[in-house]
Amino acid sequence: MNTLLTQKQIQSYREDGFLLIENFLNQEELSHWRQVITEAVEQRDGRKMPGSDKKMGEDDGINTESEYFGKVFDQMINIWQTNDAARQIMLDERLGKMAAELAGWEGTRIWHDQVLIKRPWANPTSWHLDTPFWSFTDKRALSIWVALDDATNENGCLYFIPGSYHETGFENQGIGKNMDAIFQVYPQLVTKSAVAAPMKAGSCSFHNGLTIHGAGANMTNGFRRAMTCAYMPDGARFNGIKNILSDAQVTRLKVGDLLDDDAQNPLIYTAGIQ
């Protein structure tokens, strides 16, 4: 993997709230990721999250408008917990180091991974923020998004509003049907220009969880597959939002408790420890 970051890349990320990295995976690595993720998805038999019988397209209590969202993308969360090969990929300390260098923290924990598959003719993903969904509150939280197929303007590549994370906050407007709903909360950003982020398969992007982003509709008869993972700093604390946590986990937690359960949020990198 192309995991070495330059100071110029880090500075660009911190200014814009996102960073594209071409040829992140070589062809052999890309083939391996595709095979592992395909097998992991098949093993789940449509179940969205470990320990839950909820299937893709069903109301999961996180997003509303489940009928619409069932046609935005197929989403499977935390395949690292249900597939050993996926675990080896997602817990790679090199990914944790990249996240730490971009975010400016000492230790990286996984919040959750996601397989995101836009089927042929899928609906667009409206402008939204990530971090307000999550069970911790940190302005540095970020995600990696790895293209397993070419992500193009035609099949639903990502779009970002550069620098928006400097002005957004933790109010959660969700992800609705209307592309412009986010600007009801942040009207000062409605005139900002968006940047398309088409990527060849094997390339990736990182984006801050408070960067306004979305994805277009899939206007083709092919699939657009991506593997993503959200990261949080070691030391993050529970804010009372359930998100992907189980009922049992939420029952055990109090607001302010450390989210340091390695079975749920593994520590994959600590600065100075190799």
PDB file of C-alpha atoms in Angstrom:
ATOM      1  CA  MET A   1       0.000   0.000   0.000  1.00  0.00           C
ATOM      2  CA  ASN A   2       1.054   3.543  -0.748  1.00  0.00           C
ATOM      3  CA  THR A   3       0.929   4.700   2.871  1.00  0.00           C
ATOM      4  CA  LEU A   4       3.689   7.316   3.069  1.00  0.00           C
ATOM      5  CA  LEU A   5       2.246  10.810   3.467  1.00  0.00           C
ATOM      6  CA  THR A   6       4.124  13.991   2.628  1.00  0.00           C
ATOM      7  CA  GLN A   7       3.850  17.197   4.632  1.00  0.00           C
ATOM      8  CA  LYS A   8       2.219  18.769   1.585  1.00  0.00           C
ATOM      9  CA  GLN A   9      -0.495  16.103   1.610  1.00  0.00           C
ATOM     10  CA  ILE A  10      -1.072  16.520   5.341  1.00  0.00           C
ATOM     11  CA  GLN A  11      -1.316  20.290   4.960  1.00  0.00           C
ATOM     12  CA  SER A  12      -3.722  19.923   2.022  1.00  0.00           C
ATOM     13  CA  TYR A  13      -5.929  17.602   4.081  1.00  0.00           C
ATOM     14  CA  ARG A  14      -5.996  19.999   7.019  1.00  0.00           C
ATOM     15  CA  GLU A  15      -6.953  22.909   4.768  1.00  0.00           C
ATOM     16  CA  ASP A  16      -9.585  21.141   2.663  1.00  0.00           C
ATOM     17  CA  GLY A  17     -10.835  18.385   4.980  1.00  0.00           C
ATOM     18  CA  PHE A  18     -10.168  15.685   2.392  1.00  0.00           C
ATOM     19  CA  LEU A  19      -7.279  14.131   0.472  1.00  0.00           C
ATOM     20  CA  LEU A  20      -7.134  11.926  -2.627  1.00  0.00           C
ATOM     21  CA  ILE A  21      -4.350   9.353  -2.988  1.00  0.00           C
ATOM     22  CA  GLU A  22      -3.940   7.806  -6.439  1.00  0.00           C
ATOM     23  CA  ASN A  23      -2.749   4.193  -6.741  1.00  0.00           C
ATOM     24  CA  PHE A  24      -3.123   3.527  -3.025  1.00  0.00           C
ATOM     25  CA  LEU A  25      -3.270  -0.211  -3.789  1.00  0.00           C
ATOM     26  CA  ASN A  26      -1.268  -1.985  -6.459  1.00  0.00           C
ATOM     27  CA  GLN A  27      -3.028  -4.452  -8.757  1.00  0.00           C
ATOM     28  CA  GLU A  28      -2.217  -7.482  -6.602  1.00  0.00           C
ATOM     29  CA  GLU A  29      -3.466  -5.752  -3.457  1.00  0.00           C
ATOM     30  CA  LEU A  30      -6.599  -4.530  -5.222  1.00  0.00           C
ATOM     31  CA  SER A  31      -7.379  -8.062  -6.399  1.00  0.00           C
ATOM     32  CA  HIS A  32      -6.899  -9.351  -2.834  1.00  0.00           C
ATOM     33  CA  TRP A  33      -9.139  -6.663  -1.300  1.00  0.00           C
ATOM     34  CA  ARG A  34     -11.857  -7.380  -3.863  1.00  0.00           C
ATOM     35  CA  GLN A  35     -11.744 -11.127  -3.213  1.00  0.00           C
ATOM     36  CA  VAL A  36     -11.759 -10.774   0.581  1.00  0.00           C
ATOM     37  CA  ILE A  37     -14.549  -8.228   0.655  1.00  0.00           C
ATOM     38  CA  THR A  38     -16.684 -10.201  -1.800  1.00  0.00           C
ATOM     39  CA  GLU A  39     -16.358 -13.301   0.396  1.00  0.00           C
ATOM     40  CA  ALA A  40     -17.055 -11.304   3.572  1.00  0.00           C
ATOM     41  CA  VAL A  41     -20.207  -9.822   2.057  1.00  0.00           C
ATOM     42  CA  GLU A  42     -21.422 -13.255   0.956  1.00  0.00           C
ATOM     43  CA  GLN A  43     -20.851 -14.656   4.455  1.00  0.00           C
ATOM     44  CA  ARG A  44     -23.106 -11.991   5.964  1.00  0.00           C
ATOM     45  CA  ASP A  45     -26.056 -13.078   3.797  1.00  0.00           C
ATOM     46  CA  GLY A  46     -27.486  -9.562   3.687  1.00  0.00           C
ATOM     47  CA  ARG A  47     -27.152  -8.838   7.419  1.00  0.00           C
ATOM     48  CA  LYS A  48     -26.054  -5.262   7.867  1.00  0.00           C
ATOM     49  CA  MET A  49     -24.218  -5.507  11.201  1.00  0.00           C
ATOM     50  CA  PRO A  50     -22.736  -8.287  13.349  1.00  0.00           C
ATOM     51  CA  GLY A  51     -25.097  -9.506  16.036  1.00  0.00           C
ATOM     52  CA  SER A  52     -28.176  -8.121  14.289  1.00  0.00           C
ATOM     53  CA  ASP A  53     -30.755  -9.741  12.041  1.00  0.00           C
ATOM     54  CA  LYS A  54     -31.488  -6.454  10.278  1.00  0.00           C
ATOM     55  CA  LYS A  55     -30.888  -6.786   6.559  1.00  0.00           C
ATOM     56  CA  MET A  56     -29.748  -4.203   4.054  1.00  0.00           C
ATOM     57  CA  GLY A  57     -32.594  -1.954   2.989  1.00  0.00           C
ATOM     58  CA  GLU A  58     -34.496  -2.400   6.254  1.00  0.00           C
ATOM     59  CA  ASP A  59     -35.002   0.369   8.819  1.00  0.00           C
ATOM     60  CA  ASP A  60     -31.941   0.189  11.087  1.00  0.00           C
ATOM     61  CA  GLY A  61     -32.804   3.038  13.433  1.00  0.00           C
ATOM     62  CA  ILE A  62     -29.872   5.078  12.093  1.00  0.00           C
ATOM     63  CA  ASN A  63     -31.181   6.390   8.767  1.00  0.00           C
ATOM     64  CA  THR A  64     -34.786   7.264   8.052  1.00  0.00           C
ATOM     65  CA  GLU A  65     -36.468   6.756   4.676  1.00  0.00           C
ATOM     66  CA  SER A  66     -35.339   3.130   4.476  1.00  0.00           C
ATOM     67  CA  GLU A  67     -37.097   2.539   1.140  1.00  0.00           C
ATOM     68  CA  TYR A  68     -35.127   5.351  -0.450  1.00  0.00           C
ATOM     69  CA  PHE A  69     -31.866   4.383   1.212  1.00  0.00           C
ATOM     70  CA  GLY A  70     -32.250   0.779   0.130  1.00  0.00           C
ATOM     71  CA  LYS A  71     -31.646   2.164  -3.357  1.00  0.00           C
ATOM     72  CA  VAL A  72     -28.765   4.482  -2.468  1.00  0.00           C
ATOM     73  CA  PHE A  73     -26.259   1.753  -1.628  1.00  0.00           C
ATOM     74  CA  ASP A  74     -25.870  -1.651  -0.034  1.00  0.00           C
ATOM     75  CA  GLN A  75     -24.135  -1.131   3.307  1.00  0.00           C
ATOM     76  CA  MET A  76     -22.444  -3.717   5.496  1.00  0.00           C
ATOM     77  CA  ILE A  77     -20.739  -2.633   8.691  1.00  0.00           C
ATOM     78  CA  ASN A  78     -17.788  -4.173  10.561  1.00  0.00           C
ATOM     79  CA  ILE A  79     -16.921  -7.018   8.249  1.00  0.00           C
ATOM     80  CA  TRP A  80     -13.612  -7.080  10.142  1.00  0.00           C
ATOM     81  CA  GLN A  81     -15.553  -8.703  13.004  1.00  0.00           C
ATOM     82  CA  THR A  82     -16.957 -11.533  10.880  1.00  0.00           C
ATOM     83  CA  ASN A  83     -14.169 -12.373   8.430  1.00  0.00           C
ATOM     84  CA  ASP A  84     -10.558 -13.123   9.418  1.00  0.00           C
ATOM     85  CA  ALA A  85      -9.056 -11.943   6.126  1.00  0.00           C
ATOM     86  CA  ALA A  86     -10.992  -8.683   6.316  1.00  0.00           C
ATOM     87  CA  ARG A  87      -9.753  -8.291   9.883  1.00  0.00           C
ATOM     88  CA  GLN A  88      -6.141  -8.506   8.685  1.00  0.00           C
ATOM     89  CA  ILE A  89      -6.818  -5.801   6.099  1.00  0.00           C
ATOM     90  CA  MET A  90      -8.696  -3.386   8.312  1.00  0.00           C
ATOM     91  CA  LEU A  91      -6.477  -3.686  11.413  1.00  0.00           C
ATOM     92  CA  ASP A  92      -3.295  -2.904   9.479  1.00  0.00           C
ATOM     93  CA  GLU A  93      -1.320  -0.449  11.618  1.00  0.00           C
ATOM     94  CA  ARG A  94      -0.209   1.422   8.493  1.00  0.00           C
ATOM     95  CA  LEU A  95      -3.795   2.585   7.993  1.00  0.00           C
ATOM     96  CA  GLY A  96      -3.911   3.679  11.616  1.00  0.00           C
ATOM     97  CA  LYS A  97      -0.698   5.618  11.196  1.00  0.00           C
ATOM     98  CA  MET A  98      -2.023   7.462   8.154  1.00  0.00           C
ATOM     99  CA  ALA A  99      -5.154   8.405  10.078  1.00  0.00           C
ATOM    100  CA  ALA A 100      -3.054   9.614  13.033  1.00  0.00           C
ATOM    101  CA  GLU A 101      -0.780  11.726  10.836  1.00  0.00           C
ATOM    102  CA  LEU A 102      -3.682  13.382   9.031  1.00  0.00           C
ATOM    103  CA  ALA A 103      -5.786  13.926  12.147  1.00  0.00           C
ATOM    104  CA  GLY A 104      -2.912  14.928  14.415  1.00  0.00           C
ATOM    105  CA  TRP A 105      -3.520  12.456  17.244  1.00  0.00           C
ATOM    106  CA  GLU A 106      -1.345   9.861  18.962  1.00  0.00           C
ATOM    107  CA  GLY A 107      -3.415   6.670  18.795  1.00  0.00           C
ATOM    108  CA  THR A 108      -5.966   5.388  16.268  1.00  0.00           C
ATOM    109  CA  ARG A 109      -8.966   3.197  17.012  1.00  0.00           C
ATOM    110  CA  ILE A 110     -11.421   1.834  14.483  1.00  0.00           C
ATOM    111  CA  TRP A 111     -14.929   3.183  14.890  1.00  0.00           C
ATOM    112  CA  HIS A 112     -16.419   0.984  12.186  1.00  0.00           C
ATOM    113  CA  ASP A 113     -15.723  -0.211   8.682  1.00  0.00           C
ATOM    114  CA  GLN A 114     -18.286  -0.232   5.877  1.00  0.00           C
ATOM    115  CA  VAL A 115     -18.690  -1.891   2.526  1.00  0.00           C
ATOM    116  CA  LEU A 116     -20.632   0.535   0.323  1.00  0.00           C
ATOM    117  CA  ILE A 117     -21.977  -0.805  -2.956  1.00  0.00           C
ATOM    118  CA  LYS A 118     -23.909   1.390  -5.353  1.00  0.00           C
ATOM    119  CA  ARG A 119     -25.946  -0.914  -7.529  1.00  0.00           C
ATOM    120  CA  PRO A 120     -26.824  -0.056 -11.133  1.00  0.00           C
ATOM    121  CA  TRP A 121     -29.116   2.993 -11.328  1.00  0.00           C
ATOM    122  CA  ALA A 122     -28.776   3.676  -7.564  1.00  0.00           C
ATOM    123  CA  ASN A 123     -30.022   6.888  -5.952  1.00  0.00           C
ATOM    124  CA  PRO A 124     -27.606   9.695  -5.048  1.00  0.00           C
ATOM    125  CA  THR A 125     -26.208  10.105  -1.546  1.00  0.00           C
ATOM    126  CA  SER A 126     -27.175  13.596  -0.397  1.00  0.00           C
ATOM    127  CA  TRP A 127     -24.806  16.088   1.218  1.00  0.00           C
ATOM    128  CA  HIS A 128     -24.138  15.067   4.805  1.00  0.00           C
ATOM    129  CA  LEU A 129     -21.698  14.887   7.719  1.00  0.00           C
ATOM    130  CA  ASP A 130     -20.439  11.670   9.338  1.00  0.00           C
ATOM    131  CA  THR A 131     -19.339  12.466  12.879  1.00  0.00           C
ATOM    132  CA  PRO A 132     -22.758  13.585  14.206  1.00  0.00           C
ATOM    133  CA  PHE A 133     -23.987   9.997  13.754  1.00  0.00           C
ATOM    134  CA  TRP A 134     -21.221   8.516  15.877  1.00  0.00           C
ATOM    135  CA  SER A 135     -21.068   7.650  19.569  1.00  0.00           C
ATOM    136  CA  PHE A 136     -18.192  10.035  20.323  1.00  0.00           C
ATOM    137  CA  THR A 137     -17.629  13.725  19.632  1.00  0.00           C
ATOM    138  CA  ASP A 138     -14.324  14.745  18.111  1.00  0.00           C
ATOM    139  CA  LYS A 139     -13.618  17.278  15.373  1.00  0.00           C
ATOM    140  CA  ARG A 140     -10.627  15.292  14.122  1.00  0.00           C
ATOM    141  CA  ALA A 141     -12.422  12.009  13.353  1.00  0.00           C
ATOM    142  CA  LEU A 142     -11.981  10.854   9.776  1.00  0.00           C
ATOM    143  CA  SER A 143     -12.571   8.038   7.296  1.00  0.00           C
ATOM    144  CA  ILE A 144     -10.730   6.295   4.501  1.00  0.00           C
ATOM    145  CA  TRP A 145     -12.680   5.451   1.313  1.00  0.00           C
ATOM    146  CA  VAL A 146     -11.027   2.919  -1.020  1.00  0.00           C
ATOM    147  CA  ALA A 147     -12.377   2.513  -4.551  1.00  0.00           C
ATOM    148  CA  LEU A 148     -12.755  -1.153  -5.510  1.00  0.00           C
ATOM    149  CA  ASP A 149     -14.154  -0.174  -8.911  1.00  0.00           C
ATOM    150  CA  ASP A 150     -13.489   2.977 -10.886  1.00  0.00           C
ATOM    151  CA  ALA A 151     -15.584   5.690  -9.230  1.00  0.00           C
ATOM    152  CA  THR A 152     -16.665   8.095 -11.962  1.00  0.00           C
ATOM    153  CA  ASN A 153     -18.909  11.104 -12.405  1.00  0.00           C
ATOM    154  CA  GLU A 154     -21.347   8.741 -14.093  1.00  0.00           C
ATOM    155  CA  ASN A 155     -21.528   5.959 -11.493  1.00  0.00           C
ATOM    156  CA  GLY A 156     -21.564   7.915  -8.236  1.00  0.00           C
ATOM    157  CA  CYS A 157     -18.132   9.195  -7.240  1.00  0.00           C
ATOM    158  CA  LEU A 158     -17.709  11.249  -4.085  1.00  0.00           C
ATOM    159  CA  TYR A 159     -18.053  15.031  -3.961  1.00  0.00           C
ATOM    160  CA  PHE A 160     -16.637  17.294  -1.250  1.00  0.00           C
ATOM    161  CA  ILE A 161     -17.085  20.911  -0.227  1.00  0.00           C
ATOM    162  CA  PRO A 162     -13.492  21.990   0.476  1.00  0.00           C
ATOM    163  CA  GLY A 163     -12.823  23.560   3.838  1.00  0.00           C
ATOM    164  CA  SER A 164     -16.398  23.062   5.054  1.00  0.00           C
ATOM    165  CA  TYR A 165     -15.294  21.166   8.159  1.00  0.00           C
ATOM    166  CA  HIS A 166     -13.883  24.395   9.582  1.00  0.00           C
ATOM    167  CA  GLU A 167     -17.461  25.751   9.809  1.00  0.00           C
ATOM    168  CA  THR A 168     -19.644  22.724  10.553  1.00  0.00           C
ATOM    169  CA  GLY A 169     -20.604  21.232  13.910  1.00  0.00           C
ATOM    170  CA  PHE A 170     -22.281  18.237  15.493  1.00  0.00           C
ATOM    171  CA  GLU A 171     -25.956  18.911  14.775  1.00  0.00           C
ATOM    172  CA  ASN A 172     -27.197  15.834  12.929  1.00  0.00           C
ATOM    173  CA  GLN A 173     -29.514  16.481  10.003  1.00  0.00           C
ATOM    174  CA  GLY A 174     -29.204  12.885   8.846  1.00  0.00           C
ATOM    175  CA  ILE A 175     -29.056  11.870   5.202  1.00  0.00           C
ATOM    176  CA  GLY A 176     -32.355  12.618   3.536  1.00  0.00           C
ATOM    177  CA  LYS A 177     -33.731  12.687   0.023  1.00  0.00           C
ATOM    178  CA  ASN A 178     -32.995  16.355  -0.627  1.00  0.00           C
ATOM    179  CA  MET A 179     -29.444  17.153  -1.662  1.00  0.00           C
ATOM    180  CA  ASP A 180     -29.601  20.684  -0.262  1.00  0.00           C
ATOM    181  CA  ALA A 181     -30.997  19.954   3.214  1.00  0.00           C
ATOM    182  CA  ILE A 182     -27.584  20.408   4.871  1.00  0.00           C
ATOM    183  CA  PHE A 183     -27.612  24.074   3.899  1.00  0.00           C
ATOM    184  CA  GLN A 184     -30.612  24.730   6.105  1.00  0.00           C
ATOM    185  CA  VAL A 185     -28.129  24.280   8.968  1.00  0.00           C
ATOM    186  CA  TYR A 186     -25.132  25.861   7.228  1.00  0.00           C
ATOM    187  CA  PRO A 187     -26.588  28.531   4.911  1.00  0.00           C
ATOM    188  CA  GLN A 188     -23.241  30.294   4.741  1.00  0.00           C
ATOM    189  CA  LEU A 189     -21.874  27.366   2.733  1.00  0.00           C
ATOM    190  CA  VAL A 190     -24.601  27.224   0.084  1.00  0.00           C
ATOM    191  CA  THR A 191     -22.538  29.277  -2.368  1.00  0.00           C
ATOM    192  CA  LYS A 192     -19.371  27.223  -1.939  1.00  0.00           C
ATOM    193  CA  SER A 193     -18.244  25.177  -4.934  1.00  0.00           C
ATOM    194  CA  ALA A 194     -18.123  21.399  -4.686  1.00  0.00           C
ATOM    195  CA  VAL A 195     -15.232  19.274  -5.927  1.00  0.00           C
ATOM    196  CA  ALA A 196     -15.800  15.949  -7.652  1.00  0.00           C
ATOM    197  CA  ALA A 197     -13.449  13.132  -6.627  1.00  0.00           C
ATOM    198  CA  PRO A 198     -13.422  10.506  -9.378  1.00  0.00           C
ATOM    199  CA  MET A 199     -10.976   7.695  -8.587  1.00  0.00           C
ATOM    200  CA  LYS A 200      -9.504   4.761 -10.412  1.00  0.00           C
ATOM    201  CA  ALA A 201      -9.960   1.408  -8.681  1.00  0.00           C
ATOM    202  CA  GLY A 202      -7.253   1.052  -6.043  1.00  0.00           C
ATOM    203  CA  SER A 203      -7.120   4.769  -5.271  1.00  0.00           C
ATOM    204  CA  CYS A 204      -8.484   6.181  -2.038  1.00  0.00           C
ATOM    205  CA  SER A 205      -9.520   9.308  -0.226  1.00  0.00           C
ATOM    206  CA  PHE A 206      -9.522  10.410   3.381  1.00  0.00           C
ATOM    207  CA  HIS A 207     -12.078  12.904   4.647  1.00  0.00           C
ATOM    208  CA  ASN A 208     -12.832  14.550   7.951  1.00  0.00           C
ATOM    209  CA  GLY A 209     -16.168  13.493   9.458  1.00  0.00           C
ATOM    210  CA  LEU A 210     -17.326  17.121   9.514  1.00  0.00           C
ATOM    211  CA  THR A 211     -16.526  17.753   5.837  1.00  0.00           C
ATOM    212  CA  ILE A 212     -19.722  18.109   3.836  1.00  0.00           C
ATOM    213  CA  HIS A 213     -19.726  15.346   1.247  1.00  0.00           C
ATOM    214  CA  GLY A 214     -22.034  13.235  -0.869  1.00  0.00           C
ATOM    215  CA  ALA A 215     -22.098  11.036  -3.944  1.00  0.00           C
ATOM    216  CA  GLY A 216     -23.927  11.131  -7.228  1.00  0.00           C
ATOM    217  CA  ALA A 217     -26.462   8.683  -8.556  1.00  0.00           C
ATOM    218  CA  ASN A 218     -25.229   5.635 -10.418  1.00  0.00           C
ATOM    219  CA  MET A 219     -26.300   6.448 -13.964  1.00  0.00           C
ATOM    220  CA  THR A 220     -24.796   3.220 -15.327  1.00  0.00           C
ATOM    221  CA  ASN A 221     -25.648  -0.471 -15.443  1.00  0.00           C
ATOM    222  CA  GLY A 222     -22.523  -1.408 -13.467  1.00  0.00           C
ATOM    223  CA  PHE A 223     -21.594  -1.556  -9.787  1.00  0.00           C
ATOM    224  CA  ARG A 224     -19.556   1.019  -7.853  1.00  0.00           C
ATOM    225  CA  ARG A 225     -17.990  -0.736  -4.856  1.00  0.00           C
ATOM    226  CA  ALA A 226     -16.001   0.890  -2.064  1.00  0.00           C
ATOM    227  CA  MET A 227     -14.438  -0.226   1.224  1.00  0.00           C
ATOM    228  CA  THR A 228     -14.387   2.396   3.950  1.00  0.00           C
ATOM    229  CA  CYS A 229     -13.350   2.694   7.572  1.00  0.00           C
ATOM    230  CA  ALA A 230     -14.028   5.412  10.137  1.00  0.00           C
ATOM    231  CA  TYR A 231     -11.368   6.172  12.738  1.00  0.00           C
ATOM    232  CA  MET A 232     -11.454   7.814  16.152  1.00  0.00           C
ATOM    233  CA  PRO A 233      -8.683   8.900  18.519  1.00  0.00           C
ATOM    234  CA  ASP A 234      -7.633   6.674  21.381  1.00  0.00           C
ATOM    235  CA  GLY A 235      -9.247   8.262  24.407  1.00  0.00           C
ATOM    236  CA  ALA A 236     -12.583   9.084  22.765  1.00  0.00           C
ATOM    237  CA  ARG A 237     -15.543   9.026  25.152  1.00  0.00           C
ATOM    238  CA  PHE A 238     -19.159   7.932  24.816  1.00  0.00           C
ATOM    239  CA  ASN A 239     -21.549  10.807  24.041  1.00  0.00           C
ATOM    240  CA  GLY A 240     -24.824   8.926  24.533  1.00  0.00           C
ATOM    241  CA  ILE A 241     -25.546   8.192  20.854  1.00  0.00           C
ATOM    242  CA  LYS A 242     -26.169   4.489  20.168  1.00  0.00           C
ATOM    243  CA  ASN A 243     -25.229   4.396  16.461  1.00  0.00           C
ATOM    244  CA  ILE A 244     -23.705   0.932  15.808  1.00  0.00           C
ATOM    245  CA  LEU A 245     -23.343  -0.077  19.450  1.00  0.00           C
ATOM    246  CA  SER A 246     -25.486  -2.955  20.692  1.00  0.00           C
ATOM    247  CA  ASP A 247     -28.200  -2.509  23.306  1.00  0.00           C
ATOM    248  CA  ALA A 248     -26.009  -4.420  25.764  1.00  0.00           C
ATOM    249  CA  GLN A 249     -23.038  -2.138  25.124  1.00  0.00           C
ATOM    250  CA  VAL A 250     -25.102   1.014  25.552  1.00  0.00           C
ATOM    251  CA  THR A 251     -26.548  -0.340  28.798  1.00  0.00           C
ATOM    252  CA  ARG A 252     -23.037  -0.754  30.206  1.00  0.00           C
ATOM    253  CA  LEU A 253     -21.866   2.700  29.149  1.00  0.00           C
ATOM    254  CA  LYS A 254     -22.371   6.057  30.791  1.00  0.00           C
ATOM    255  CA  VAL A 255     -21.866   9.364  29.001  1.00  0.00           C
ATOM    256  CA  GLY A 256     -18.190  10.191  29.402  1.00  0.00           C
ATOM    257  CA  ASP A 257     -16.969   6.585  29.552  1.00  0.00           C
ATOM    258  CA  LEU A 258     -13.951   5.674  27.442  1.00  0.00           C
ATOM    259  CA  LEU A 259     -14.689   3.785  24.235  1.00  0.00           C
ATOM    260  CA  ASP A 260     -11.723   1.478  24.695  1.00  0.00           C
ATOM    261  CA  ASP A 261     -13.206  -2.001  24.188  1.00  0.00           C
ATOM    262  CA  ASP A 262     -10.747  -3.663  21.802  1.00  0.00           C
ATOM    263  CA  ALA A 263     -13.383  -6.181  20.730  1.00  0.00           C
ATOM    264  CA  GLN A 264     -15.491  -3.304  19.401  1.00  0.00           C
ATOM    265  CA  ASN A 265     -13.019  -0.490  18.729  1.00  0.00           C
ATOM    266  CA  PRO A 266      -9.544  -1.974  18.353  1.00  0.00           C
ATOM    267  CA  LEU A 267      -6.463   0.173  18.846  1.00  0.00           C
ATOM    268  CA  ILE A 268      -4.556  -0.267  15.591  1.00  0.00           C
ATOM    269  CA  TYR A 269      -1.802   2.326  15.961  1.00  0.00           C
ATOM    270  CA  THR A 270       0.003   4.207  18.730  1.00  0.00           C
ATOM    271  CA  ALA A 271       2.736   6.725  17.897  1.00  0.00           C
ATOM    272  CA  GLY A 272       6.153   5.458  18.864  1.00  0.00           C
ATOM    273  CA  ILE A 273       5.060   1.821  19.002  1.00  0.00           C
ATOM    274  CA  GLN A 274       5.828  -0.155  15.846  1.00  0.00           C
TER     275      GLN A 274
END
